[in-house]
Amino acid sequence: MVVRTVLGAGHWGTALAVTLARRGDQVRLWGRSLDASASGPASLPHFPQLSRPENLLLTHDWQKALQASRELVIALPSHAVRDALRKLRPSLPRDVALTLASKGLERDSQARLDEVFAQEIPEWSWGVLSGPSFASDLACGRPLAITLASDSPRYLDTWAPAWRSEQLRIYPSSDVAGVCLAGAIKNVLAIAAGISDGLGNGDSARAALITRGLAELLRLGVALGGQADTFFGLAGAGDLILTASSDLSRNRRLGLGIGAGKSPARVLQELGEEVEGWRSSHALYHLALARGIEMPIVTEVYRVLHAGRSAAEASRALMQRGQGEAN
């Protein structure tokens, strides 16, 4: 029986751990505040309606979580990934595969998470899991199709089959940069879609915004080395459409609250959970600025979240842009 470890016991990490356990593997789910003895033998974080598989261990003990593990899945908030890798590296066996399941950009460095991996653990084999997927759908056993990307053919040959199941269809890719960029940018665009709907702009405006947002994603993504096919595929357009359209998305709900007249700080407090698009918007805006790449939707989201611009002002600015500007 293969031992697999998931670091990060949020909704997404828990759903991934449950899914792997249903395959029959021995799975350890690590979370800072997890305590298996206190939580009871059948309970499951975030999904109380589901029974915890017997082969899924909950632990807050870092070393216990890693013991004899063949694959380590990183499902932490983006801002915690670098520190986690630095903590892991001294005791991490070289034959352990790593799978990144986090999305976002580092705020200060503007680094993609694959760049963080390359900087911190260059010797290890790893990949990135991304695509249109909500934790609740995954945990409840509903069918999903997602991308697993790696520049290591050996990693893909080994771990793509290990993720595949009757519930989960895996599409392998070698475009690591494109998949990571798409996962970060779509969260910012989902905030924009939420703002538009919160203002009452309607379905037609949301469709236009998603379409133009995809153009911005493609523009920056290709400039940074991603492949166009990735941005039109599951990790790009698929994830963008899902996150921008469903109220299960925390990024969209942040936008909805802002569009309804609340401050970003108030909505973030009410949500009470990580909203990756809020963090990534700062890095994405400055990354595009430094590269000279025009991203008007991303720019307006940044101004609303970090520069005090109102949702109505941002909407008007987008509608009044000159026709000669980049489309």
mmCIF file of C-alpha atoms in Angstrom:
data_model
loop_
_atom_site.group_PDB
_atom_site.id
_atom_site.type_symbol
_atom_site.label_atom_id
_atom_site.label_comp_id
_atom_site.label_asym_id
_atom_site.label_seq_id
_atom_site.Cartn_x
_atom_site.Cartn_y
_atom_site.Cartn_z
ATOM 1 C CA MET A 1 0.000 0.000 0.000
ATOM 2 C CA VAL A 2 1.425 3.377 -1.054
ATOM 3 C CA VAL A 3 1.722 6.064 1.631
ATOM 4 C CA ARG A 4 0.783 9.565 0.459
ATOM 5 C CA THR A 5 0.791 12.774 2.511
ATOM 6 C CA VAL A 6 -1.242 15.948 2.064
ATOM 7 C CA LEU A 7 0.049 19.102 3.744
ATOM 8 C CA GLY A 8 -2.765 21.559 4.363
ATOM 9 C CA ALA A 9 -6.087 20.646 5.948
ATOM 10 C CA GLY A 10 -8.237 23.325 4.380
ATOM 11 C CA HIS A 11 -11.204 22.435 2.171
ATOM 12 C CA TRP A 12 -9.023 21.594 -0.834
ATOM 13 C CA GLY A 13 -6.368 19.640 1.038
ATOM 14 C CA THR A 14 -9.005 17.641 2.903
ATOM 15 C CA ALA A 15 -10.861 16.839 -0.322
ATOM 16 C CA LEU A 16 -7.613 15.675 -1.954
ATOM 17 C CA ALA A 17 -6.783 13.471 1.033
ATOM 18 C CA VAL A 18 -10.245 11.866 0.993
ATOM 19 C CA THR A 19 -9.978 11.217 -2.742
ATOM 20 C CA LEU A 20 -6.567 9.549 -2.410
ATOM 21 C CA ALA A 21 -7.785 7.438 0.518
ATOM 22 C CA ARG A 22 -10.716 6.180 -1.554
ATOM 23 C CA ARG A 23 -8.181 4.798 -4.021
ATOM 24 C CA GLY A 24 -6.971 2.498 -1.252
ATOM 25 C CA ASP A 25 -3.709 4.270 -0.434
ATOM 26 C CA GLN A 26 -2.604 5.031 3.125
ATOM 27 C CA VAL A 27 -3.040 8.803 3.432
ATOM 28 C CA ARG A 28 -1.901 11.259 6.093
ATOM 29 C CA LEU A 29 -3.501 14.692 6.234
ATOM 30 C CA TRP A 30 -1.408 17.268 8.065
ATOM 31 C CA GLY A 31 -2.826 20.455 9.509
ATOM 32 C CA ARG A 32 -1.436 22.752 12.163
ATOM 33 C CA SER A 33 -4.520 22.421 14.352
ATOM 34 C CA LEU A 34 -5.497 18.829 13.545
ATOM 35 C CA ASP A 35 -5.800 16.381 16.404
ATOM 36 C CA ALA A 36 -7.055 12.943 15.448
ATOM 37 C CA SER A 37 -7.761 11.892 19.042
ATOM 38 C CA ALA A 38 -9.909 14.972 19.696
ATOM 39 C CA SER A 39 -11.756 14.920 16.395
ATOM 40 C CA GLY A 40 -13.226 11.452 16.784
ATOM 41 C CA PRO A 41 -12.719 8.341 14.641
ATOM 42 C CA ALA A 42 -15.252 9.187 11.932
ATOM 43 C CA SER A 43 -15.120 12.965 11.655
ATOM 44 C CA LEU A 44 -13.686 14.880 8.722
ATOM 45 C CA PRO A 45 -12.635 18.549 8.678
ATOM 46 C CA HIS A 46 -14.924 20.828 6.597
ATOM 47 C CA PHE A 47 -17.129 17.947 5.422
ATOM 48 C CA PRO A 48 -19.078 16.723 8.482
ATOM 49 C CA GLN A 49 -21.594 14.957 6.229
ATOM 50 C CA LEU A 50 -18.881 12.550 5.039
ATOM 51 C CA SER A 51 -17.335 9.680 6.952
ATOM 52 C CA ARG A 52 -13.576 9.636 7.271
ATOM 53 C CA PRO A 53 -11.996 6.620 5.525
ATOM 54 C CA GLU A 54 -10.192 4.289 7.923
ATOM 55 C CA ASN A 55 -6.994 4.644 5.890
ATOM 56 C CA LEU A 56 -6.939 8.445 6.302
ATOM 57 C CA LEU A 57 -4.926 9.632 9.304
ATOM 58 C CA LEU A 58 -5.304 13.192 10.631
ATOM 59 C CA THR A 59 -2.246 14.623 12.354
ATOM 60 C CA HIS A 60 -0.585 17.862 13.401
ATOM 61 C CA ASP A 61 2.749 16.038 13.798
ATOM 62 C CA TRP A 62 5.002 17.018 10.888
ATOM 63 C CA GLN A 63 7.342 14.028 11.167
ATOM 64 C CA LYS A 64 4.509 11.530 11.576
ATOM 65 C CA ALA A 65 2.841 12.883 8.456
ATOM 66 C CA LEU A 66 5.986 12.435 6.367
ATOM 67 C CA GLN A 67 7.094 9.009 7.605
ATOM 68 C CA ALA A 68 7.506 6.506 4.728
ATOM 69 C CA SER A 69 5.554 8.738 2.349
ATOM 70 C CA ARG A 70 6.041 8.224 -1.400
ATOM 71 C CA GLU A 71 4.248 11.408 -2.491
ATOM 72 C CA LEU A 72 3.880 14.730 -0.720
ATOM 73 C CA VAL A 73 0.982 16.922 -1.862
ATOM 74 C CA ILE A 74 1.324 20.620 -1.007
ATOM 75 C CA ALA A 75 -2.131 22.148 -0.510
ATOM 76 C CA LEU A 76 -1.121 25.143 1.599
ATOM 77 C CA PRO A 77 -1.969 28.817 1.007
ATOM 78 C CA SER A 78 0.436 30.290 -1.549
ATOM 79 C CA HIS A 79 2.150 32.555 0.986
ATOM 80 C CA ALA A 80 3.066 29.510 3.124
ATOM 81 C CA VAL A 81 4.615 27.368 0.379
ATOM 82 C CA ARG A 82 8.182 28.712 0.450
ATOM 83 C CA ASP A 83 8.550 28.417 4.229
ATOM 84 C CA ALA A 84 7.111 24.896 4.123
ATOM 85 C CA LEU A 85 9.626 23.798 1.483
ATOM 86 C CA ARG A 86 12.489 25.257 3.502
ATOM 87 C CA LYS A 87 11.296 23.364 6.557
ATOM 88 C CA LEU A 88 10.867 20.145 4.592
ATOM 89 C CA ARG A 89 14.106 20.085 2.650
ATOM 90 C CA PRO A 90 16.574 18.929 5.360
ATOM 91 C CA SER A 91 14.551 15.794 6.154
ATOM 92 C CA LEU A 92 12.947 15.084 2.797
ATOM 93 C CA PRO A 93 14.109 11.839 1.098
ATOM 94 C CA ARG A 94 15.254 12.326 -2.479
ATOM 95 C CA ASP A 95 12.880 9.648 -3.788
ATOM 96 C CA VAL A 96 9.753 11.431 -2.558
ATOM 97 C CA ALA A 97 7.680 12.985 -5.341
ATOM 98 C CA LEU A 98 6.067 16.361 -4.686
ATOM 99 C CA THR A 99 2.764 17.545 -6.110
ATOM 100 C CA LEU A 100 1.796 21.195 -5.877
ATOM 101 C CA ALA A 101 -1.941 21.716 -5.385
ATOM 102 C CA SER A 102 -1.744 25.376 -4.297
ATOM 103 C CA LYS A 103 -2.501 28.363 -6.552
ATOM 104 C CA GLY A 104 -1.231 31.911 -6.437
ATOM 105 C CA LEU A 105 1.737 34.247 -6.744
ATOM 106 C CA GLU A 106 4.111 35.449 -4.045
ATOM 107 C CA ARG A 107 3.192 39.031 -3.178
ATOM 108 C CA ASP A 108 6.639 40.582 -2.832
ATOM 109 C CA SER A 109 8.701 38.557 -5.316
ATOM 110 C CA GLN A 110 5.843 38.112 -7.839
ATOM 111 C CA ALA A 111 7.171 34.570 -8.264
ATOM 112 C CA ARG A 112 4.988 31.764 -9.570
ATOM 113 C CA LEU A 113 4.785 28.790 -7.265
ATOM 114 C CA ASP A 114 6.681 26.612 -9.740
ATOM 115 C CA GLU A 115 9.498 29.171 -9.532
ATOM 116 C CA VAL A 116 9.384 28.878 -5.736
ATOM 117 C CA PHE A 117 9.737 25.092 -6.081
ATOM 118 C CA ALA A 118 12.642 25.465 -8.515
ATOM 119 C CA GLN A 119 14.418 27.853 -6.151
ATOM 120 C CA GLU A 120 13.900 25.879 -2.948
ATOM 121 C CA ILE A 121 13.999 22.187 -3.992
ATOM 122 C CA PRO A 122 15.640 22.018 -7.443
ATOM 123 C CA GLU A 123 16.807 18.414 -6.987
ATOM 124 C CA TRP A 124 13.356 16.891 -6.446
ATOM 125 C CA SER A 125 10.877 15.545 -8.978
ATOM 126 C CA TRP A 126 7.557 17.351 -8.799
ATOM 127 C CA GLY A 127 4.401 18.370 -10.643
ATOM 128 C CA VAL A 128 1.429 20.697 -10.324
ATOM 129 C CA LEU A 129 -2.246 19.758 -10.120
ATOM 130 C CA SER A 130 -4.744 22.339 -11.392
ATOM 131 C CA GLY A 131 -7.972 22.835 -13.274
ATOM 132 C CA PRO A 132 -11.686 23.398 -12.779
ATOM 133 C CA SER A 133 -12.380 21.791 -9.427
ATOM 134 C CA PHE A 134 -14.187 22.715 -6.231
ATOM 135 C CA ALA A 135 -13.312 20.919 -3.026
ATOM 136 C CA SER A 136 -16.939 20.004 -2.328
ATOM 137 C CA ASP A 137 -17.327 18.317 -5.725
ATOM 138 C CA LEU A 138 -14.123 16.357 -5.233
ATOM 139 C CA ALA A 139 -14.917 15.307 -1.667
ATOM 140 C CA CYS A 140 -18.454 14.212 -2.580
ATOM 141 C CA GLY A 141 -17.198 11.963 -5.373
ATOM 142 C CA ARG A 142 -18.499 13.960 -8.332
ATOM 143 C CA PRO A 143 -16.620 13.597 -11.659
ATOM 144 C CA LEU A 144 -13.786 16.022 -12.382
ATOM 145 C CA ALA A 145 -11.240 16.521 -15.163
ATOM 146 C CA ILE A 146 -8.028 18.301 -14.214
ATOM 147 C CA THR A 147 -4.464 18.842 -15.401
ATOM 148 C CA LEU A 148 -1.299 17.353 -13.916
ATOM 149 C CA ALA A 149 1.750 19.181 -15.254
ATOM 150 C CA SER A 150 5.432 18.408 -14.913
ATOM 151 C CA ASP A 151 8.599 18.871 -16.929
ATOM 152 C CA SER A 152 9.642 15.380 -15.766
ATOM 153 C CA PRO A 153 8.324 12.567 -17.995
ATOM 154 C CA ARG A 154 9.217 10.111 -15.215
ATOM 155 C CA TYR A 155 7.027 11.993 -12.743
ATOM 156 C CA LEU A 156 4.083 12.030 -15.169
ATOM 157 C CA ASP A 157 4.506 8.356 -16.046
ATOM 158 C CA THR A 158 4.423 7.436 -12.357
ATOM 159 C CA TRP A 159 1.906 9.812 -10.824
ATOM 160 C CA ALA A 160 -0.668 10.568 -13.535
ATOM 161 C CA PRO A 161 -1.962 6.961 -13.262
ATOM 162 C CA ALA A 162 -1.775 7.217 -9.459
ATOM 163 C CA TRP A 163 -4.216 10.159 -9.500
ATOM 164 C CA ARG A 164 -6.546 8.758 -12.144
ATOM 165 C CA SER A 165 -9.769 7.086 -11.004
ATOM 166 C CA GLU A 166 -13.383 6.574 -12.042
ATOM 167 C CA GLN A 167 -14.080 9.987 -10.534
ATOM 168 C CA LEU A 168 -10.951 11.844 -11.613
ATOM 169 C CA ARG A 169 -9.813 12.188 -15.224
ATOM 170 C CA ILE A 170 -6.224 13.407 -15.507
ATOM 171 C CA TYR A 171 -4.787 15.289 -18.480
ATOM 172 C CA PRO A 172 -0.952 15.323 -18.364
ATOM 173 C CA SER A 173 0.922 18.438 -19.494
ATOM 174 C CA SER A 174 4.514 19.625 -19.711
ATOM 175 C CA ASP A 175 3.534 23.329 -19.427
ATOM 176 C CA VAL A 176 4.252 23.897 -15.751
ATOM 177 C CA ALA A 177 4.604 27.686 -16.053
ATOM 178 C CA GLY A 178 1.342 28.035 -17.959
ATOM 179 C CA VAL A 179 -0.629 25.887 -15.523
ATOM 180 C CA CYS A 180 0.703 27.816 -12.506
ATOM 181 C CA LEU A 181 0.019 31.195 -14.125
ATOM 182 C CA ALA A 182 -3.495 30.216 -15.123
ATOM 183 C CA GLY A 183 -4.279 29.057 -11.590
ATOM 184 C CA ALA A 184 -3.132 32.370 -10.127
ATOM 185 C CA ILE A 185 -4.625 34.780 -12.663
ATOM 186 C CA LYS A 186 -8.082 33.193 -12.808
ATOM 187 C CA ASN A 187 -8.617 33.976 -9.120
ATOM 188 C CA VAL A 188 -8.098 37.691 -9.741
ATOM 189 C CA LEU A 189 -10.456 37.607 -12.719
ATOM 190 C CA ALA A 190 -13.060 35.792 -10.591
ATOM 191 C CA ILE A 191 -13.001 38.727 -8.180
ATOM 192 C CA ALA A 192 -13.712 41.006 -11.139
ATOM 193 C CA ALA A 193 -16.662 38.851 -12.190
ATOM 194 C CA GLY A 194 -18.024 38.970 -8.657
ATOM 195 C CA ILE A 195 -17.695 42.760 -8.540
ATOM 196 C CA SER A 196 -19.584 43.039 -11.824
ATOM 197 C CA ASP A 197 -22.413 40.837 -10.582
ATOM 198 C CA GLY A 198 -22.469 42.609 -7.232
ATOM 199 C CA LEU A 199 -23.028 45.866 -9.099
ATOM 200 C CA GLY A 200 -25.966 44.265 -10.925
ATOM 201 C CA ASN A 201 -24.329 44.455 -14.340
ATOM 202 C CA GLY A 202 -25.940 41.187 -15.422
ATOM 203 C CA ASP A 203 -25.077 37.967 -17.207
ATOM 204 C CA SER A 204 -24.035 39.590 -20.480
ATOM 205 C CA ALA A 205 -21.472 41.783 -18.734
ATOM 206 C CA ARG A 206 -20.096 38.753 -16.879
ATOM 207 C CA ALA A 207 -19.698 36.818 -20.130
ATOM 208 C CA ALA A 208 -17.840 39.729 -21.708
ATOM 209 C CA LEU A 209 -15.638 40.115 -18.650
ATOM 210 C CA ILE A 210 -14.704 36.425 -18.593
ATOM 211 C CA THR A 211 -13.892 36.531 -22.303
ATOM 212 C CA ARG A 212 -11.756 39.655 -22.018
ATOM 213 C CA GLY A 213 -10.178 38.252 -18.878
ATOM 214 C CA LEU A 214 -9.132 35.183 -20.831
ATOM 215 C CA ALA A 215 -7.466 37.511 -23.345
ATOM 216 C CA GLU A 216 -5.477 39.099 -20.510
ATOM 217 C CA LEU A 217 -4.540 35.679 -19.159
ATOM 218 C CA LEU A 218 -3.337 34.629 -22.601
ATOM 219 C CA ARG A 219 -1.398 37.862 -23.163
ATOM 220 C CA LEU A 220 0.621 37.656 -19.966
ATOM 221 C CA GLY A 221 0.828 33.869 -19.924
ATOM 222 C CA VAL A 222 2.408 33.562 -23.355
ATOM 223 C CA ALA A 223 4.800 36.443 -22.599
ATOM 224 C CA LEU A 224 6.003 34.550 -19.522
ATOM 225 C CA GLY A 225 6.569 31.284 -21.361
ATOM 226 C CA GLY A 226 3.204 29.526 -21.080
ATOM 227 C CA GLN A 227 1.577 27.744 -24.013
ATOM 228 C CA ALA A 228 -1.592 29.116 -25.594
ATOM 229 C CA ASP A 229 -3.237 25.682 -25.548
ATOM 230 C CA THR A 230 -2.928 25.636 -21.766
ATOM 231 C CA PHE A 231 -4.842 28.887 -21.387
ATOM 232 C CA PHE A 232 -7.661 27.662 -23.621
ATOM 233 C CA GLY A 233 -7.787 24.329 -21.797
ATOM 234 C CA LEU A 234 -8.857 22.977 -18.410
ATOM 235 C CA ALA A 235 -6.257 24.822 -16.338
ATOM 236 C CA GLY A 236 -7.030 28.123 -18.078
ATOM 237 C CA ALA A 237 -10.479 28.727 -19.542
ATOM 238 C CA GLY A 238 -12.022 25.813 -17.643
ATOM 239 C CA ASP A 239 -10.877 26.983 -14.219
ATOM 240 C CA LEU A 240 -11.666 30.628 -15.042
ATOM 241 C CA ILE A 241 -15.246 29.869 -16.096
ATOM 242 C CA LEU A 242 -15.872 27.804 -12.969
ATOM 243 C CA THR A 243 -14.341 30.248 -10.502
ATOM 244 C CA ALA A 244 -15.893 33.342 -12.062
ATOM 245 C CA SER A 245 -19.391 31.854 -12.332
ATOM 246 C CA SER A 246 -20.038 29.884 -9.135
ATOM 247 C CA ASP A 247 -20.795 31.317 -5.711
ATOM 248 C CA LEU A 248 -18.814 28.437 -4.200
ATOM 249 C CA SER A 249 -15.745 30.465 -5.193
ATOM 250 C CA ARG A 250 -14.378 32.601 -2.348
ATOM 251 C CA ASN A 251 -12.758 34.885 -4.922
ATOM 252 C CA ARG A 252 -16.087 35.512 -6.615
ATOM 253 C CA ARG A 253 -17.785 36.025 -3.238
ATOM 254 C CA LEU A 254 -15.181 38.646 -2.332
ATOM 255 C CA GLY A 255 -16.086 40.484 -5.531
ATOM 256 C CA LEU A 256 -19.815 40.129 -4.901
ATOM 257 C CA GLY A 257 -19.482 41.746 -1.492
ATOM 258 C CA ILE A 258 -17.404 44.610 -2.849
ATOM 259 C CA GLY A 259 -19.841 45.170 -5.703
ATOM 260 C CA ALA A 260 -22.665 45.317 -3.162
ATOM 261 C CA GLY A 261 -20.929 48.216 -1.402
ATOM 262 C CA LYS A 262 -18.812 46.591 1.303
ATOM 263 C CA SER A 263 -15.115 47.330 1.765
ATOM 264 C CA PRO A 264 -12.602 44.636 0.788
ATOM 265 C CA ALA A 265 -11.455 44.394 4.411
ATOM 266 C CA ARG A 266 -14.990 43.801 5.646
ATOM 267 C CA VAL A 267 -15.724 41.086 3.083
ATOM 268 C CA LEU A 268 -12.436 39.331 3.808
ATOM 269 C CA GLN A 269 -13.286 39.369 7.500
ATOM 270 C CA GLU A 270 -16.755 37.975 6.835
ATOM 271 C CA LEU A 271 -15.385 35.195 4.631
ATOM 272 C CA GLY A 272 -12.893 34.221 7.326
ATOM 273 C CA GLU A 273 -10.848 32.068 4.933
ATOM 274 C CA GLU A 274 -7.941 32.454 2.541
ATOM 275 C CA VAL A 275 -8.837 34.322 -0.657
ATOM 276 C CA GLU A 276 -5.908 33.701 -2.988
ATOM 277 C CA GLY A 277 -7.003 36.287 -5.558
ATOM 278 C CA TRP A 278 -6.670 39.070 -3.006
ATOM 279 C CA ARG A 279 -3.039 38.116 -2.382
ATOM 280 C CA SER A 280 -2.230 37.418 -6.035
ATOM 281 C CA SER A 281 -3.776 40.661 -7.336
ATOM 282 C CA HIS A 282 -0.956 42.749 -5.883
ATOM 283 C CA ALA A 283 1.781 40.567 -7.375
ATOM 284 C CA LEU A 284 -0.014 40.189 -10.708
ATOM 285 C CA TYR A 285 -0.529 43.920 -11.170
ATOM 286 C CA HIS A 286 3.144 44.688 -10.527
ATOM 287 C CA LEU A 287 4.298 41.758 -12.649
ATOM 288 C CA ALA A 288 2.288 43.002 -15.639
ATOM 289 C CA LEU A 289 3.471 46.568 -15.031
ATOM 290 C CA ALA A 290 7.114 45.521 -14.963
ATOM 291 C CA ARG A 291 6.657 43.551 -18.192
ATOM 292 C CA GLY A 292 4.758 46.359 -19.938
ATOM 293 C CA ILE A 293 1.756 44.094 -20.546
ATOM 294 C CA GLU A 294 -1.631 45.758 -20.468
ATOM 295 C CA MET A 295 -4.170 43.991 -18.248
ATOM 296 C CA PRO A 296 -7.012 46.470 -17.689
ATOM 297 C CA ILE A 297 -9.295 44.115 -15.729
ATOM 298 C CA VAL A 298 -6.478 43.043 -13.417
ATOM 299 C CA THR A 299 -5.492 46.697 -13.009
ATOM 300 C CA GLU A 300 -8.976 47.711 -11.912
ATOM 301 C CA VAL A 301 -9.205 44.798 -9.465
ATOM 302 C CA TYR A 302 -5.874 45.884 -7.972
ATOM 303 C CA ARG A 303 -7.098 49.467 -7.620
ATOM 304 C CA VAL A 304 -10.304 48.352 -5.905
ATOM 305 C CA LEU A 305 -8.553 45.969 -3.512
ATOM 306 C CA HIS A 306 -5.432 47.976 -2.717
ATOM 307 C CA ALA A 307 -5.843 51.607 -3.820
ATOM 308 C CA GLY A 308 -9.288 52.600 -2.575
ATOM 309 C CA ARG A 309 -11.096 52.728 -5.896
ATOM 310 C CA SER A 310 -14.839 52.034 -5.763
ATOM 311 C CA ALA A 311 -16.417 49.167 -7.669
ATOM 312 C CA ALA A 312 -18.557 51.585 -9.689
ATOM 313 C CA GLU A 313 -15.513 53.648 -10.673
ATOM 314 C CA ALA A 314 -13.684 50.514 -11.800
ATOM 315 C CA SER A 315 -16.649 49.400 -13.906
ATOM 316 C CA ARG A 316 -16.904 52.798 -15.579
ATOM 317 C CA ALA A 317 -13.160 52.882 -16.258
ATOM 318 C CA LEU A 318 -13.337 49.572 -18.099
ATOM 319 C CA MET A 319 -16.355 50.622 -20.178
ATOM 320 C CA GLN A 320 -14.822 53.980 -21.126
ATOM 321 C CA ARG A 321 -11.430 52.702 -22.280
ATOM 322 C CA GLY A 322 -10.476 53.938 -25.715
ATOM 323 C CA GLN A 323 -11.180 51.627 -28.642
ATOM 324 C CA GLY A 324 -7.588 51.931 -29.768
ATOM 325 C CA GLU A 325 -6.262 50.413 -26.561
ATOM 326 C CA ALA A 326 -5.149 46.802 -26.305
ATOM 327 C CA ASN A 327 -8.015 44.337 -26.689
#
